[in-house]
Amino acid sequence: GNSVTQMEGPVTLSEEAFLTINCTYTATGYPSLFWYVQYPGEGLQLLLKATKADDKGSNKGFEATYRKETTSFHLEKGSVQVSDSAVYFCALSNNTDKLIFGTGTRLQVFP
Amino acid sequence: SAVISQKPSRDICQRGTSLTIQCQVDSQVTMMFWYRQQPGQSLTLIATANQGSEATYESGFVIDKFPISRPNLTFSTLTVSNMSPEDSSIYLCSVDPSRDTQYFGPGTRLTVL
């Protein structure tokens, strides 16, 4: 079946540090891949997405590349800010209308 | 994309009562989704609601506990019935206007005492 595995958090970084949050998936065919972000006390916001192999999604300085050979969609940012502190969810959609979410990774950025 | 609002934003309820959550979208959409996010957990799909038909529930969720209405293409309600403390969660609705990306509302934070 379809599934998403994310690295466990919390991830704790100092401001301006490099961020990587690992995400791998299991799916048949060619799923679409997503990163959503949930800021404290808020709902989910779409951060970025990629719909086919080697696509790179990017937004607000965050990037993720759809790697079919490693079934991965790792989230990266070159220099994090305190305002990036949130929970990040990796998700996939595989030719259905359903989203399969990972468990979420909490990021804490300190000044 | 889509702009989604939910009411109420939060509520504290007594066990045994019911709460109806509203979800309003700024454009017509075919499918709306309801999710539950238990404290510190990821999102779990409760059901998919299409206008003019019965909602489709995921394994572990039943209509008697979570009745859903979808009277038109911009609105849906989810009722949490006969609540217990285990129902304390964030309930989120989402839409997929172009059948390739889901957009979420701000969520309803429910606490059951």
mmCIF file of N, CA and C in Angstrom, chain A residues 98, chain B residues 19-21 31-36 44-50 53-70 76-81 91-92:
data_model
loop_
_atom_site.group_PDB
_atom_site.id
_atom_site.type_symbol
_atom_site.label_atom_id
_atom_site.label_comp_id
_atom_site.label_asym_id
_atom_site.label_seq_id
_atom_site.Cartn_x
_atom_site.Cartn_y
_atom_site.Cartn_z
ATOM 1 N N LYS A 98 -7.161 10.914 -2.438
ATOM 2 C CA LYS A 98 -6.773 10.817 -1.038
ATOM 3 C C LYS A 98 -5.327 11.228 -0.842
ATOM 4 N N LEU B 19 -21.505 18.392 18.365
ATOM 5 C CA LEU B 19 -21.044 19.665 17.812
ATOM 6 C C LEU B 19 -21.049 19.569 16.293
ATOM 7 N N THR B 20 -21.592 20.600 15.655
ATOM 8 C CA THR B 20 -21.565 20.668 14.196
ATOM 9 C C THR B 20 -20.563 21.711 13.750
ATOM 10 N N ILE B 21 -19.667 21.294 12.876
ATOM 11 C CA ILE B 21 -18.602 22.147 12.343
ATOM 12 C C ILE B 21 -18.943 22.507 10.905
ATOM 13 N N MET B 31 -15.379 18.003 -4.625
ATOM 14 C CA MET B 31 -15.097 17.140 -3.486
ATOM 15 C C MET B 31 -14.614 17.966 -2.300
ATOM 16 N N MET B 32 -15.127 17.612 -1.136
ATOM 17 C CA MET B 32 -14.626 18.174 0.108
ATOM 18 C C MET B 32 -14.244 17.010 1.020
ATOM 19 N N PHE B 33 -13.265 17.242 1.848
ATOM 20 C CA PHE B 33 -12.724 16.192 2.706
ATOM 21 C C PHE B 33 -12.740 16.670 4.160
ATOM 22 N N TRP B 34 -12.958 15.732 5.050
ATOM 23 C CA TRP B 34 -12.878 16.017 6.476
ATOM 24 C C TRP B 34 -11.799 15.151 7.103
ATOM 25 N N TYR B 35 -10.920 15.805 7.893
ATOM 26 C CA TYR B 35 -9.804 15.121 8.553
ATOM 27 C C TYR B 35 -9.890 15.339 10.065
ATOM 28 N N ARG B 36 -9.294 14.416 10.794
ATOM 29 C CA ARG B 36 -9.101 14.576 12.218
ATOM 30 C C ARG B 36 -7.600 14.556 12.517
ATOM 31 N N THR B 44 -5.738 12.237 9.802
ATOM 32 C CA THR B 44 -6.423 11.026 9.378
ATOM 33 C C THR B 44 -7.695 11.418 8.664
ATOM 34 N N LEU B 45 -7.896 10.888 7.469
ATOM 35 C CA LEU B 45 -9.087 11.200 6.700
ATOM 36 C C LEU B 45 -10.300 10.522 7.326
ATOM 37 N N ILE B 46 -11.331 11.326 7.588
ATOM 38 C CA ILE B 46 -12.582 10.786 8.125
ATOM 39 C C ILE B 46 -13.482 10.340 6.972
ATOM 40 N N ALA B 47 -13.710 11.265 6.027
ATOM 41 C CA ALA B 47 -14.651 10.977 4.939
ATOM 42 C C ALA B 47 -14.460 11.969 3.818
ATOM 43 N N THR B 48 -14.972 11.569 2.670
ATOM 44 C CA THR B 48 -15.013 12.411 1.476
ATOM 45 C C THR B 48 -16.469 12.736 1.186
ATOM 46 N N ALA B 49 -16.746 14.023 0.941
ATOM 47 C CA ALA B 49 -18.124 14.466 0.757
ATOM 48 C C ALA B 49 -18.308 15.059 -0.633
ATOM 49 N N ASN B 50 -19.143 14.421 -1.423
ATOM 50 C CA ASN B 50 -19.506 14.954 -2.740
ATOM 51 C C ASN B 50 -20.897 15.545 -2.669
ATOM 52 N N SER B 53 -24.576 13.434 -2.902
ATOM 53 C CA SER B 53 -24.479 12.001 -2.632
ATOM 54 C C SER B 53 -24.025 11.786 -1.193
ATOM 55 N N GLU B 54 -24.160 10.557 -0.749
ATOM 56 C CA GLU B 54 -23.729 10.207 0.593
ATOM 57 C C GLU B 54 -22.208 10.330 0.704
ATOM 58 N N ALA B 55 -21.751 10.733 1.853
ATOM 59 C CA ALA B 55 -20.307 10.794 2.099
ATOM 60 C C ALA B 55 -19.722 9.387 2.132
ATOM 61 N N THR B 56 -18.476 9.294 1.757
ATOM 62 C CA THR B 56 -17.749 8.024 1.795
ATOM 63 C C THR B 56 -16.806 8.035 2.983
ATOM 64 N N TYR B 57 -16.988 7.095 3.903
ATOM 65 C CA TYR B 57 -16.241 7.085 5.148
ATOM 66 C C TYR B 57 -15.054 6.121 5.064
ATOM 67 N N GLU B 58 -13.981 6.518 5.737
ATOM 68 C CA GLU B 58 -12.791 5.669 5.829
ATOM 69 C C GLU B 58 -12.984 4.629 6.927
ATOM 70 N N SER B 59 -12.144 3.621 6.840
ATOM 71 C CA SER B 59 -12.197 2.565 7.846
ATOM 72 C C SER B 59 -12.009 3.152 9.240
ATOM 73 N N GLY B 60 -12.886 2.752 10.144
ATOM 74 C CA GLY B 60 -12.810 3.236 11.523
ATOM 75 C C GLY B 60 -13.719 4.412 11.817
ATOM 76 N N PHE B 61 -14.357 4.962 10.802
ATOM 77 C CA PHE B 61 -15.276 6.093 10.982
ATOM 78 C C PHE B 61 -16.648 5.701 10.444
ATOM 79 N N VAL B 62 -17.699 6.053 11.179
ATOM 80 C CA VAL B 62 -19.047 5.663 10.793
ATOM 81 C C VAL B 62 -19.957 6.880 10.770
ATOM 82 N N ILE B 63 -20.998 6.751 9.968
ATOM 83 C CA ILE B 63 -21.903 7.879 9.750
ATOM 84 C C ILE B 63 -22.645 8.265 11.017
ATOM 85 N N ASP B 64 -22.975 7.306 11.868
ATOM 86 C CA ASP B 64 -23.716 7.627 13.085
ATOM 87 C C ASP B 64 -22.912 8.521 14.021
ATOM 88 N N LYS B 65 -21.608 8.362 14.011
ATOM 89 C CA LYS B 65 -20.733 9.139 14.869
ATOM 90 C C LYS B 65 -20.343 10.472 14.211
ATOM 91 N N PHE B 66 -20.164 10.456 12.912
ATOM 92 C CA PHE B 66 -19.691 11.636 12.179
ATOM 93 C C PHE B 66 -20.585 11.921 10.972
ATOM 94 N N PRO B 67 -21.851 12.263 11.186
ATOM 95 C CA PRO B 67 -22.704 12.576 10.033
ATOM 96 C C PRO B 67 -22.208 13.829 9.310
ATOM 97 N N ILE B 68 -22.296 13.784 8.005
ATOM 98 C CA ILE B 68 -21.804 14.859 7.140
ATOM 99 C C ILE B 68 -22.921 15.308 6.225
ATOM 100 N N SER B 69 -23.034 16.609 6.049
ATOM 101 C CA SER B 69 -23.949 17.137 5.035
ATOM 102 C C SER B 69 -23.153 17.873 3.977
ATOM 103 N N ARG B 70 -23.688 17.873 2.740
ATOM 104 C CA ARG B 70 -23.041 18.594 1.639
ATOM 105 C C ARG B 70 -24.157 19.150 0.759
ATOM 106 N N SER B 76 -20.148 22.513 3.554
ATOM 107 C CA SER B 76 -20.314 21.190 4.139
ATOM 108 C C SER B 76 -20.308 21.323 5.661
ATOM 109 N N THR B 77 -20.951 20.384 6.331
ATOM 110 C CA THR B 77 -20.868 20.302 7.786
ATOM 111 C C THR B 77 -20.461 18.903 8.211
ATOM 112 N N LEU B 78 -19.741 18.858 9.314
ATOM 113 C CA LEU B 78 -19.388 17.615 9.990
ATOM 114 C C LEU B 78 -19.919 17.710 11.410
ATOM 115 N N THR B 79 -20.671 16.715 11.847
ATOM 116 C CA THR B 79 -21.142 16.664 13.225
ATOM 117 C C THR B 79 -20.371 15.589 13.974
ATOM 118 N N VAL B 80 -19.883 15.934 15.136
ATOM 119 C CA VAL B 80 -19.267 14.952 16.030
ATOM 120 C C VAL B 80 -20.324 14.652 17.086
ATOM 121 N N SER B 81 -20.815 13.422 17.086
ATOM 122 C CA SER B 81 -21.969 13.061 17.894
ATOM 123 C C SER B 81 -21.570 12.342 19.171
ATOM 124 N N TYR B 91 -10.275 19.340 13.892
ATOM 125 C CA TYR B 91 -10.999 18.832 12.735
ATOM 126 C C TYR B 91 -10.786 19.825 11.586
ATOM 127 N N LEU B 92 -10.330 19.296 10.463
ATOM 128 C CA LEU B 92 -10.020 20.158 9.322
ATOM 129 C C LEU B 92 -10.801 19.716 8.089
#
